[in-house]
Amino acid sequence: MRRIAIVPLVTLGLGAVVFAAQWTGTQPPPDHLADGFEAITEQDAKRHLEYLAGPETQGRGSGQPGYQKAAEYVAARFKEYGLKPGGENGTYFQHGSLYRSHVDSGYVRVGGETVKAGKDLNFGEVYHPASGEAPIVLLRVRDKGSDLPEGTNLKGAIVLLSGPGVDASIRIDVRQQDPKMILNVRSDVPKTVWSIRQRAPERVRLQGTISETAAGALAKAGGYTGFVSGINGLVGPFQVKTLGQASFDLKVTSGEVKVPNVIGILPGTDASVGQEHVALGAHLDHMGTDGEQTWWGADDDGSGSTALIEAAKAFSKNPRKPKRSVVFLAFYGEEMGLIGSTLYVNNPVLPIEKMVAEFQMDMVGRNSYGIQNGDPNRVDKEEENRDTMRLVGSKRLSTELHQAVLDANRHVGFRFLYDSEDLWQRSDHYVFASRGVPIAFLFDGFTPDYHQPTDTVDKINFTKLANAARLFYLAAFDVANRDKPVAKDVKE
């Protein structure tokens, strides 16, 4: 799930028959949907998710190799289940473009001391080759929340930014002075990796990370031998020291990279409804890897992508098919701002105005606990949320769609929560709703693992994940098989 600004648990019944995974008080599915319902299993879900949130896919960052491997895996499952390719040139892929760059080599030199890009110097988002000369300034900050000293002038300088007081506010103050380059001094320097954006920026300030050892060497070459890390030697809140002139040169590879949505289609059986269709969606991407650390994204949104695969299998295995077509959509770029879903609505495989409903799954595998969405007045307990699910947006455009989800839930047994409308604009369902498509969005709530490297497969409640797939299989089949589309009977 896109950010604006979830305890390890025991999975139940992985070896049991499918109905054992339903919660208390549920009814068996309708006979004509039972084969598909029973095809959804926790065992298969676990197998899929262990790949999608595992070492091969490295966090599925859009534009990174791991995302492409995940997309190929989903496409292979769609092909296995007999779905018609919905992408370009007979494939399951609909490609969009992102822009990426990589610093191949570079250096910063002061006097006779040269620090080369690599072990001691790393550059982040640099999109164009750069070279030149500039004064180099050491700026050490002792206290968080401090303001730059009056008269500080960093315009056009290379800034070595160091100290325990370097926080968001001081970084903003430094950037506002328009320096040529900012080098953050750290004890460890991450590996240089590809930087990826939606489009090429016209201008990006040069930023990087430099080791304490290398920063000290540059300072010494500039005539200052008193540089030490931390607060040692800092008498006041700041130390500003000009170290003379520096030269730099950065060699950069940059350009477009193609990244795919994955699209599979189950054709409808009734020609009278023409191109009317229902869509099921999940975002396949997460935050990827920086070369040192990986954000695995097991719940966000490996769980939704896994549920999408299992729902596709259910439709495939069920002998009876719905009247309308069903389109299965795995999106890239959600974490970067709903990019893949926006690409799709602007270039749909079937007309958006013929989309009867869109069912979105984004984080459907955890038991929420802790503060919810940053609101200290909403604190969940894990033991109270083993069978809960947020149902978001289903009443915004169509009460019939909402009722269809409630009817399907008789066979699954979620306890729905309706307190997450503050998530309305934060996942891919929103771009469909903004085009007038009725949507239903499943979301399990937050835990402290949200957008952290600790969002891992071992913490997933596979009963919950499989039941999310079962719920939307039943609801989507119902909506796709009706004589008339669900009514848009809610006035915004």
PDB file of C-alpha atoms in Angstrom, residues 35-316:
ATOM      1  CA  ASP A  35     -15.288 -26.520  -7.167  1.00  0.00           C
ATOM      2  CA  GLY A  36     -13.681 -23.112  -7.543  1.00  0.00           C
ATOM      3  CA  PHE A  37     -14.087 -22.345  -3.847  1.00  0.00           C
ATOM      4  CA  GLU A  38     -12.357 -25.580  -2.833  1.00  0.00           C
ATOM      5  CA  ALA A  39      -9.544 -24.966  -5.353  1.00  0.00           C
ATOM      6  CA  ILE A  40      -8.296 -22.099  -3.156  1.00  0.00           C
ATOM      7  CA  THR A  41      -5.917 -23.585  -0.592  1.00  0.00           C
ATOM      8  CA  GLU A  42      -3.618 -22.253   2.060  1.00  0.00           C
ATOM      9  CA  GLN A  43      -0.884 -24.623   0.895  1.00  0.00           C
ATOM     10  CA  ASP A  44      -0.850 -23.125  -2.605  1.00  0.00           C
ATOM     11  CA  ALA A  45      -1.096 -19.598  -1.202  1.00  0.00           C
ATOM     12  CA  LYS A  46       1.970 -20.220   0.953  1.00  0.00           C
ATOM     13  CA  ARG A  47       3.894 -21.595  -2.027  1.00  0.00           C
ATOM     14  CA  HIS A  48       3.072 -18.533  -4.137  1.00  0.00           C
ATOM     15  CA  LEU A  49       3.885 -16.039  -1.408  1.00  0.00           C
ATOM     16  CA  GLU A  50       7.171 -17.688  -0.497  1.00  0.00           C
ATOM     17  CA  TYR A  51       8.272 -16.931  -4.049  1.00  0.00           C
ATOM     18  CA  LEU A  52       6.731 -13.467  -4.389  1.00  0.00           C
ATOM     19  CA  ALA A  53       8.162 -12.300  -1.063  1.00  0.00           C
ATOM     20  CA  GLY A  54      11.316 -14.396  -1.194  1.00  0.00           C
ATOM     21  CA  PRO A  55      14.974 -14.058  -2.202  1.00  0.00           C
ATOM     22  CA  GLU A  56      14.357 -14.406  -5.949  1.00  0.00           C
ATOM     23  CA  THR A  57      12.189 -11.291  -6.183  1.00  0.00           C
ATOM     24  CA  GLN A  58      14.078  -9.103  -3.689  1.00  0.00           C
ATOM     25  CA  GLY A  59      11.121  -6.957  -2.606  1.00  0.00           C
ATOM     26  CA  ARG A  60       9.638  -6.537  -6.101  1.00  0.00           C
ATOM     27  CA  GLY A  61      10.729  -2.944  -6.579  1.00  0.00           C
ATOM     28  CA  SER A  62       9.244  -1.469  -9.757  1.00  0.00           C
ATOM     29  CA  GLY A  63      11.994  -1.307 -12.363  1.00  0.00           C
ATOM     30  CA  GLN A  64      14.238  -3.704 -10.437  1.00  0.00           C
ATOM     31  CA  PRO A  65      15.020  -7.249 -11.666  1.00  0.00           C
ATOM     32  CA  GLY A  66      13.049  -8.801  -8.806  1.00  0.00           C
ATOM     33  CA  TYR A  67       9.835  -7.177  -9.969  1.00  0.00           C
ATOM     34  CA  GLN A  68      10.238  -8.615 -13.460  1.00  0.00           C
ATOM     35  CA  LYS A  69      10.709 -12.103 -11.972  1.00  0.00           C
ATOM     36  CA  ALA A  70       7.523 -11.657  -9.939  1.00  0.00           C
ATOM     37  CA  ALA A  71       5.622 -10.500 -13.025  1.00  0.00           C
ATOM     38  CA  GLU A  72       6.817 -13.526 -14.986  1.00  0.00           C
ATOM     39  CA  TYR A  73       5.681 -15.782 -12.132  1.00  0.00           C
ATOM     40  CA  VAL A  74       2.178 -14.285 -12.124  1.00  0.00           C
ATOM     41  CA  ALA A  75       1.980 -14.496 -15.922  1.00  0.00           C
ATOM     42  CA  ALA A  76       2.974 -18.179 -15.755  1.00  0.00           C
ATOM     43  CA  ARG A  77       0.147 -18.853 -13.274  1.00  0.00           C
ATOM     44  CA  PHE A  78      -2.350 -17.025 -15.495  1.00  0.00           C
ATOM     45  CA  LYS A  79      -1.231 -19.148 -18.443  1.00  0.00           C
ATOM     46  CA  GLU A  80      -1.426 -22.314 -16.299  1.00  0.00           C
ATOM     47  CA  TYR A  81      -5.026 -21.450 -15.415  1.00  0.00           C
ATOM     48  CA  GLY A  82      -6.005 -20.911 -19.044  1.00  0.00           C
ATOM     49  CA  LEU A  83      -6.535 -17.163 -18.910  1.00  0.00           C
ATOM     50  CA  LYS A  84      -6.344 -15.273 -22.173  1.00  0.00           C
ATOM     51  CA  PRO A  85      -3.347 -12.906 -22.407  1.00  0.00           C
ATOM     52  CA  GLY A  86      -4.454  -9.291 -22.008  1.00  0.00           C
ATOM     53  CA  GLY A  87      -1.178  -7.548 -22.762  1.00  0.00           C
ATOM     54  CA  GLU A  88       0.831  -6.549 -25.800  1.00  0.00           C
ATOM     55  CA  ASN A  89       1.611  -8.827 -28.731  1.00  0.00           C
ATOM     56  CA  GLY A  90      -0.145 -11.856 -27.314  1.00  0.00           C
ATOM     57  CA  THR A  91       1.585 -11.622 -23.917  1.00  0.00           C
ATOM     58  CA  TYR A  92       0.278 -11.031 -20.412  1.00  0.00           C
ATOM     59  CA  PHE A  93       2.329  -7.834 -20.101  1.00  0.00           C
ATOM     60  CA  GLN A  94       1.234  -4.225 -20.498  1.00  0.00           C
ATOM     61  CA  HIS A  95       4.356  -2.141 -20.245  1.00  0.00           C
ATOM     62  CA  GLY A  96       4.812   1.349 -18.928  1.00  0.00           C
ATOM     63  CA  SER A  97       8.003   3.350 -18.648  1.00  0.00           C
ATOM     64  CA  LEU A  98       9.983   4.389 -15.616  1.00  0.00           C
ATOM     65  CA  TYR A  99      13.254   6.271 -15.637  1.00  0.00           C
ATOM     66  CA  ARG A 100      16.343   4.895 -13.923  1.00  0.00           C
ATOM     67  CA  SER A 101      19.937   5.922 -13.402  1.00  0.00           C
ATOM     68  CA  HIS A 102      23.133   4.516 -11.952  1.00  0.00           C
ATOM     69  CA  VAL A 103      26.437   6.164 -11.041  1.00  0.00           C
ATOM     70  CA  ASP A 104      29.002   3.960 -12.767  1.00  0.00           C
ATOM     71  CA  SER A 105      32.068   5.732 -11.422  1.00  0.00           C
ATOM     72  CA  GLY A 106      33.010   8.998  -9.834  1.00  0.00           C
ATOM     73  CA  TYR A 107      35.172  10.824  -7.334  1.00  0.00           C
ATOM     74  CA  VAL A 108      35.454  13.836  -5.051  1.00  0.00           C
ATOM     75  CA  ARG A 109      38.957  15.341  -4.736  1.00  0.00           C
ATOM     76  CA  VAL A 110      40.392  17.847  -2.288  1.00  0.00           C
ATOM     77  CA  GLY A 111      44.042  18.718  -2.791  1.00  0.00           C
ATOM     78  CA  GLY A 112      45.887  15.468  -3.272  1.00  0.00           C
ATOM     79  CA  GLU A 113      43.159  13.337  -1.617  1.00  0.00           C
ATOM     80  CA  THR A 114      40.687  11.513  -3.892  1.00  0.00           C
ATOM     81  CA  VAL A 115      37.705   9.515  -2.676  1.00  0.00           C
ATOM     82  CA  LYS A 116      36.280   7.281  -5.380  1.00  0.00           C
ATOM     83  CA  ALA A 117      32.682   6.089  -5.651  1.00  0.00           C
ATOM     84  CA  GLY A 118      32.426   2.605  -4.203  1.00  0.00           C
ATOM     85  CA  LYS A 119      33.262   1.446  -0.692  1.00  0.00           C
ATOM     86  CA  ASP A 120      33.582   4.906   0.877  1.00  0.00           C
ATOM     87  CA  LEU A 121      31.377   7.020  -1.375  1.00  0.00           C
ATOM     88  CA  ASN A 122      27.904   6.316  -2.705  1.00  0.00           C
ATOM     89  CA  PHE A 123      25.597   8.475  -4.774  1.00  0.00           C
ATOM     90  CA  GLY A 124      21.828   8.188  -4.769  1.00  0.00           C
ATOM     91  CA  GLU A 125      19.600   9.872  -7.310  1.00  0.00           C
ATOM     92  CA  VAL A 126      21.932  11.245  -9.948  1.00  0.00           C
ATOM     93  CA  TYR A 127      20.323  11.299 -13.384  1.00  0.00           C
ATOM     94  CA  HIS A 128      22.900  13.114 -15.483  1.00  0.00           C
ATOM     95  CA  PRO A 129      26.718  13.085 -15.669  1.00  0.00           C
ATOM     96  CA  ALA A 130      28.201  15.852 -13.549  1.00  0.00           C
ATOM     97  CA  SER A 131      31.597  17.391 -13.006  1.00  0.00           C
ATOM     98  CA  GLY A 132      33.088  20.637 -11.791  1.00  0.00           C
ATOM     99  CA  GLU A 133      34.651  22.467  -8.902  1.00  0.00           C
ATOM    100  CA  ALA A 134      33.106  23.925  -5.766  1.00  0.00           C
ATOM    101  CA  PRO A 135      34.063  25.006  -2.261  1.00  0.00           C
ATOM    102  CA  ILE A 136      33.725  22.167   0.245  1.00  0.00           C
ATOM    103  CA  VAL A 137      32.182  22.914   3.642  1.00  0.00           C
ATOM    104  CA  LEU A 138      32.053  20.715   6.728  1.00  0.00           C
ATOM    105  CA  LEU A 139      28.757  21.211   8.604  1.00  0.00           C
ATOM    106  CA  ARG A 140      28.436  19.361  11.908  1.00  0.00           C
ATOM    107  CA  VAL A 141      25.195  19.522  13.916  1.00  0.00           C
ATOM    108  CA  ARG A 142      25.004  18.594  17.586  1.00  0.00           C
ATOM    109  CA  ASP A 143      21.345  19.156  18.554  1.00  0.00           C
ATOM    110  CA  LYS A 144      18.211  18.031  16.747  1.00  0.00           C
ATOM    111  CA  GLY A 145      15.774  20.792  15.874  1.00  0.00           C
ATOM    112  CA  SER A 146      18.512  23.388  15.473  1.00  0.00           C
ATOM    113  CA  ASP A 147      18.463  26.149  12.893  1.00  0.00           C
ATOM    114  CA  LEU A 148      21.413  26.984  10.697  1.00  0.00           C
ATOM    115  CA  PRO A 149      23.582  29.731  12.177  1.00  0.00           C
ATOM    116  CA  GLU A 150      22.804  33.192  10.855  1.00  0.00           C
ATOM    117  CA  GLY A 151      25.017  34.070   7.938  1.00  0.00           C
ATOM    118  CA  THR A 152      25.674  30.463   6.856  1.00  0.00           C
ATOM    119  CA  ASN A 153      26.111  30.376   3.098  1.00  0.00           C
ATOM    120  CA  LEU A 154      26.106  26.960   1.419  1.00  0.00           C
ATOM    121  CA  LYS A 155      25.029  28.028  -2.066  1.00  0.00           C
ATOM    122  CA  GLY A 156      27.033  26.196  -4.708  1.00  0.00           C
ATOM    123  CA  ALA A 157      29.084  24.307  -2.116  1.00  0.00           C
ATOM    124  CA  ILE A 158      29.805  20.626  -1.505  1.00  0.00           C
ATOM    125  CA  VAL A 159      28.502  20.029   2.019  1.00  0.00           C
ATOM    126  CA  LEU A 160      29.833  17.304   4.305  1.00  0.00           C
ATOM    127  CA  LEU A 161      26.812  16.946   6.607  1.00  0.00           C
ATOM    128  CA  SER A 162      27.567  15.221   9.892  1.00  0.00           C
ATOM    129  CA  GLY A 163      26.547  14.857  13.527  1.00  0.00           C
ATOM    130  CA  PRO A 164      23.774  13.438  15.741  1.00  0.00           C
ATOM    131  CA  GLY A 165      21.625  16.524  15.249  1.00  0.00           C
ATOM    132  CA  VAL A 166      21.120  15.998  11.525  1.00  0.00           C
ATOM    133  CA  ASP A 167      17.361  15.572  11.218  1.00  0.00           C
ATOM    134  CA  ALA A 168      14.652  16.323   8.641  1.00  0.00           C
ATOM    135  CA  SER A 169      14.476  20.012   9.510  1.00  0.00           C
ATOM    136  CA  ILE A 170      18.196  20.619   9.131  1.00  0.00           C
ATOM    137  CA  ARG A 171      18.231  18.712   5.834  1.00  0.00           C
ATOM    138  CA  ILE A 172      15.488  21.017   4.554  1.00  0.00           C
ATOM    139  CA  ASP A 173      17.425  24.082   5.690  1.00  0.00           C
ATOM    140  CA  VAL A 174      20.551  22.844   3.931  1.00  0.00           C
ATOM    141  CA  ARG A 175      18.698  22.069   0.679  1.00  0.00           C
ATOM    142  CA  GLN A 176      17.083  25.493   0.694  1.00  0.00           C
ATOM    143  CA  GLN A 177      20.555  27.035   0.552  1.00  0.00           C
ATOM    144  CA  ASP A 178      21.004  25.381  -2.868  1.00  0.00           C
ATOM    145  CA  PRO A 179      24.346  23.601  -2.422  1.00  0.00           C
ATOM    146  CA  LYS A 180      26.025  21.930  -5.359  1.00  0.00           C
ATOM    147  CA  MET A 181      26.254  18.568  -3.568  1.00  0.00           C
ATOM    148  CA  ILE A 182      25.312  17.097  -0.175  1.00  0.00           C
ATOM    149  CA  LEU A 183      27.399  14.244   1.193  1.00  0.00           C
ATOM    150  CA  ASN A 184      25.907  12.660   4.307  1.00  0.00           C
ATOM    151  CA  VAL A 185      28.647  11.401   6.617  1.00  0.00           C
ATOM    152  CA  ARG A 186      27.912   7.928   8.006  1.00  0.00           C
ATOM    153  CA  SER A 187      29.792   5.094   9.634  1.00  0.00           C
ATOM    154  CA  ASP A 188      28.595   2.753   6.861  1.00  0.00           C
ATOM    155  CA  VAL A 189      28.054   3.429   3.169  1.00  0.00           C
ATOM    156  CA  PRO A 190      25.423   1.461   1.225  1.00  0.00           C
ATOM    157  CA  LYS A 191      26.117  -0.014  -2.183  1.00  0.00           C
ATOM    158  CA  THR A 192      25.350   2.026  -5.256  1.00  0.00           C
ATOM    159  CA  VAL A 193      22.067   0.847  -6.799  1.00  0.00           C
ATOM    160  CA  TRP A 194      19.790   1.944  -9.596  1.00  0.00           C
ATOM    161  CA  SER A 195      17.607   4.933  -8.769  1.00  0.00           C
ATOM    162  CA  ILE A 196      14.125   4.774 -10.272  1.00  0.00           C
ATOM    163  CA  ARG A 197      11.562   7.499 -10.842  1.00  0.00           C
ATOM    164  CA  GLN A 198       8.375   7.890 -12.832  1.00  0.00           C
ATOM    165  CA  ARG A 199      10.074  10.313 -15.207  1.00  0.00           C
ATOM    166  CA  ALA A 200      13.414  11.970 -15.688  1.00  0.00           C
ATOM    167  CA  PRO A 201      13.765  15.076 -13.514  1.00  0.00           C
ATOM    168  CA  GLU A 202      15.037  18.239 -15.126  1.00  0.00           C
ATOM    169  CA  ARG A 203      17.322  18.901 -12.182  1.00  0.00           C
ATOM    170  CA  VAL A 204      18.211  16.833  -9.134  1.00  0.00           C
ATOM    171  CA  ARG A 205      20.656  18.050  -6.527  1.00  0.00           C
ATOM    172  CA  LEU A 206      23.666  15.773  -6.231  1.00  0.00           C
ATOM    173  CA  GLN A 207      23.401  13.705  -3.054  1.00  0.00           C
ATOM    174  CA  GLY A 208      25.471  10.902  -1.669  1.00  0.00           C
ATOM    175  CA  THR A 209      26.851   9.167   1.391  1.00  0.00           C
ATOM    176  CA  ILE A 210      30.482   9.268   2.455  1.00  0.00           C
ATOM    177  CA  SER A 211      32.183   7.262   5.176  1.00  0.00           C
ATOM    178  CA  GLU A 212      33.534   8.984   8.289  1.00  0.00           C
ATOM    179  CA  THR A 213      37.035   7.861   7.351  1.00  0.00           C
ATOM    180  CA  ALA A 214      36.826   9.336   3.856  1.00  0.00           C
ATOM    181  CA  ALA A 215      35.243  12.558   5.117  1.00  0.00           C
ATOM    182  CA  GLY A 216      38.085  12.933   7.609  1.00  0.00           C
ATOM    183  CA  ALA A 217      40.632  12.409   4.828  1.00  0.00           C
ATOM    184  CA  LEU A 218      39.052  15.147   2.702  1.00  0.00           C
ATOM    185  CA  ALA A 219      38.908  17.469   5.699  1.00  0.00           C
ATOM    186  CA  LYS A 220      42.587  16.851   6.420  1.00  0.00           C
ATOM    187  CA  ALA A 221      43.466  17.500   2.786  1.00  0.00           C
ATOM    188  CA  GLY A 222      41.586  20.790   3.139  1.00  0.00           C
ATOM    189  CA  GLY A 223      43.735  21.818   6.077  1.00  0.00           C
ATOM    190  CA  TYR A 224      41.496  20.731   8.942  1.00  0.00           C
ATOM    191  CA  THR A 225      42.703  17.883  11.117  1.00  0.00           C
ATOM    192  CA  GLY A 226      40.098  18.138  13.869  1.00  0.00           C
ATOM    193  CA  PHE A 227      37.268  16.233  12.215  1.00  0.00           C
ATOM    194  CA  VAL A 228      35.867  13.444  14.358  1.00  0.00           C
ATOM    195  CA  SER A 229      32.493  11.706  14.267  1.00  0.00           C
ATOM    196  CA  GLY A 230      29.611  12.161  16.678  1.00  0.00           C
ATOM    197  CA  ILE A 231      29.606  15.111  19.083  1.00  0.00           C
ATOM    198  CA  ASN A 232      33.277  14.963  20.028  1.00  0.00           C
ATOM    199  CA  GLY A 233      34.840  18.359  19.662  1.00  0.00           C
ATOM    200  CA  LEU A 234      31.526  20.155  19.194  1.00  0.00           C
ATOM    201  CA  VAL A 235      31.415  23.050  21.641  1.00  0.00           C
ATOM    202  CA  GLY A 236      28.261  24.711  20.357  1.00  0.00           C
ATOM    203  CA  PRO A 237      25.267  23.347  18.434  1.00  0.00           C
ATOM    204  CA  PHE A 238      27.059  23.765  15.099  1.00  0.00           C
ATOM    205  CA  GLN A 239      30.447  23.651  13.488  1.00  0.00           C
ATOM    206  CA  VAL A 240      30.878  25.211  10.048  1.00  0.00           C
ATOM    207  CA  LYS A 241      34.299  24.866   8.457  1.00  0.00           C
ATOM    208  CA  THR A 242      35.279  25.744   4.893  1.00  0.00           C
ATOM    209  CA  LEU A 243      37.890  23.294   3.584  1.00  0.00           C
ATOM    210  CA  GLY A 244      38.905  24.991   0.354  1.00  0.00           C
ATOM    211  CA  GLN A 245      38.116  23.896  -3.185  1.00  0.00           C
ATOM    212  CA  ALA A 246      37.043  20.429  -4.321  1.00  0.00           C
ATOM    213  CA  SER A 247      36.620  18.881  -7.744  1.00  0.00           C
ATOM    214  CA  PHE A 248      34.267  16.088  -8.694  1.00  0.00           C
ATOM    215  CA  ASP A 249      33.332  13.956 -11.667  1.00  0.00           C
ATOM    216  CA  LEU A 250      30.429  11.474 -11.962  1.00  0.00           C
ATOM    217  CA  LYS A 251      29.847   9.049 -14.847  1.00  0.00           C
ATOM    218  CA  VAL A 252      26.182   8.055 -15.090  1.00  0.00           C
ATOM    219  CA  THR A 253      24.117   5.567 -17.064  1.00  0.00           C
ATOM    220  CA  SER A 254      20.454   6.523 -17.324  1.00  0.00           C
ATOM    221  CA  GLY A 255      17.373   5.965 -19.446  1.00  0.00           C
ATOM    222  CA  GLU A 256      13.940   4.413 -19.618  1.00  0.00           C
ATOM    223  CA  VAL A 257      13.137   0.963 -18.273  1.00  0.00           C
ATOM    224  CA  LYS A 258       9.976  -0.881 -19.238  1.00  0.00           C
ATOM    225  CA  VAL A 259       7.899  -2.277 -16.352  1.00  0.00           C
ATOM    226  CA  PRO A 260       4.748  -4.399 -16.842  1.00  0.00           C
ATOM    227  CA  ASN A 261       1.307  -4.737 -15.440  1.00  0.00           C
ATOM    228  CA  VAL A 262       0.226  -8.390 -15.710  1.00  0.00           C
ATOM    229  CA  ILE A 263      -3.196  -8.971 -17.292  1.00  0.00           C
ATOM    230  CA  GLY A 264      -5.191 -12.167 -17.720  1.00  0.00           C
ATOM    231  CA  ILE A 265      -8.741 -12.465 -19.031  1.00  0.00           C
ATOM    232  CA  LEU A 266     -11.419 -15.080 -18.463  1.00  0.00           C
ATOM    233  CA  PRO A 267     -13.845 -14.495 -21.357  1.00  0.00           C
ATOM    234  CA  GLY A 268     -17.536 -14.287 -20.517  1.00  0.00           C
ATOM    235  CA  THR A 269     -19.993 -16.909 -21.738  1.00  0.00           C
ATOM    236  CA  ASP A 270     -22.857 -14.609 -22.752  1.00  0.00           C
ATOM    237  CA  ALA A 271     -22.375 -12.586 -25.915  1.00  0.00           C
ATOM    238  CA  SER A 272     -25.408 -10.430 -25.055  1.00  0.00           C
ATOM    239  CA  VAL A 273     -23.469  -8.494 -22.413  1.00  0.00           C
ATOM    240  CA  GLY A 274     -20.791  -7.631 -24.960  1.00  0.00           C
ATOM    241  CA  GLN A 275     -17.651  -6.185 -23.417  1.00  0.00           C
ATOM    242  CA  GLU A 276     -19.039  -5.842 -19.907  1.00  0.00           C
ATOM    243  CA  HIS A 277     -16.585  -7.185 -17.380  1.00  0.00           C
ATOM    244  CA  VAL A 278     -15.542  -7.389 -13.756  1.00  0.00           C
ATOM    245  CA  ALA A 279     -11.957  -6.831 -12.607  1.00  0.00           C
ATOM    246  CA  LEU A 280      -9.951  -8.238  -9.711  1.00  0.00           C
ATOM    247  CA  GLY A 281      -6.769  -6.382  -8.845  1.00  0.00           C
ATOM    248  CA  ALA A 282      -3.741  -6.264  -6.575  1.00  0.00           C
ATOM    249  CA  HIS A 283      -0.471  -4.398  -6.756  1.00  0.00           C
ATOM    250  CA  LEU A 284       2.499  -6.643  -7.375  1.00  0.00           C
ATOM    251  CA  ASP A 285       5.227  -4.175  -6.496  1.00  0.00           C
ATOM    252  CA  HIS A 286       6.745  -3.271  -3.159  1.00  0.00           C
ATOM    253  CA  MET A 287       9.771  -1.210  -2.122  1.00  0.00           C
ATOM    254  CA  GLY A 288      12.493  -3.497  -3.456  1.00  0.00           C
ATOM    255  CA  THR A 289      16.085  -3.509  -2.292  1.00  0.00           C
ATOM    256  CA  ASP A 290      18.808  -0.920  -1.886  1.00  0.00           C
ATOM    257  CA  GLY A 291      21.565  -3.506  -2.223  1.00  0.00           C
ATOM    258  CA  GLU A 292      22.038  -3.797   1.511  1.00  0.00           C
ATOM    259  CA  GLN A 293      18.496  -4.168   2.788  1.00  0.00           C
ATOM    260  CA  THR A 294      15.341  -5.672   1.259  1.00  0.00           C
ATOM    261  CA  TRP A 295      11.766  -4.670   1.934  1.00  0.00           C
ATOM    262  CA  TRP A 296      10.088  -8.079   1.388  1.00  0.00           C
ATOM    263  CA  GLY A 297       6.475  -6.889   1.218  1.00  0.00           C
ATOM    264  CA  ALA A 298       4.873 -10.195   2.238  1.00  0.00           C
ATOM    265  CA  ASP A 299       1.632  -8.537   3.305  1.00  0.00           C
ATOM    266  CA  ASP A 300       2.064  -5.367   1.252  1.00  0.00           C
ATOM    267  CA  ASP A 301       1.104  -6.570  -1.248  1.00  0.00           C
ATOM    268  CA  GLY A 302       2.449 -10.063  -1.721  1.00  0.00           C
ATOM    269  CA  SER A 303      -0.669 -11.227   0.107  1.00  0.00           C
ATOM    270  CA  GLY A 304      -3.042  -9.465  -2.291  1.00  0.00           C
ATOM    271  CA  SER A 305      -1.106 -10.686  -5.319  1.00  0.00           C
ATOM    272  CA  THR A 306      -1.226 -14.231  -3.939  1.00  0.00           C
ATOM    273  CA  ALA A 307      -4.987 -13.931  -3.334  1.00  0.00           C
ATOM    274  CA  LEU A 308      -5.354 -12.692  -6.922  1.00  0.00           C
ATOM    275  CA  ILE A 309      -3.548 -15.790  -8.215  1.00  0.00           C
ATOM    276  CA  GLU A 310      -5.734 -18.053  -6.079  1.00  0.00           C
ATOM    277  CA  ALA A 311      -8.928 -16.317  -7.233  1.00  0.00           C
ATOM    278  CA  ALA A 312      -7.839 -16.739 -10.844  1.00  0.00           C
ATOM    279  CA  LYS A 313      -7.314 -20.449 -10.153  1.00  0.00           C
ATOM    280  CA  ALA A 314     -10.805 -20.671  -8.625  1.00  0.00           C
ATOM    281  CA  PHE A 315     -12.461 -19.227 -11.715  1.00  0.00           C
ATOM    282  CA  SER A 316     -10.360 -21.517 -13.892  1.00  0.00           C
TER     283      SER A 316
END
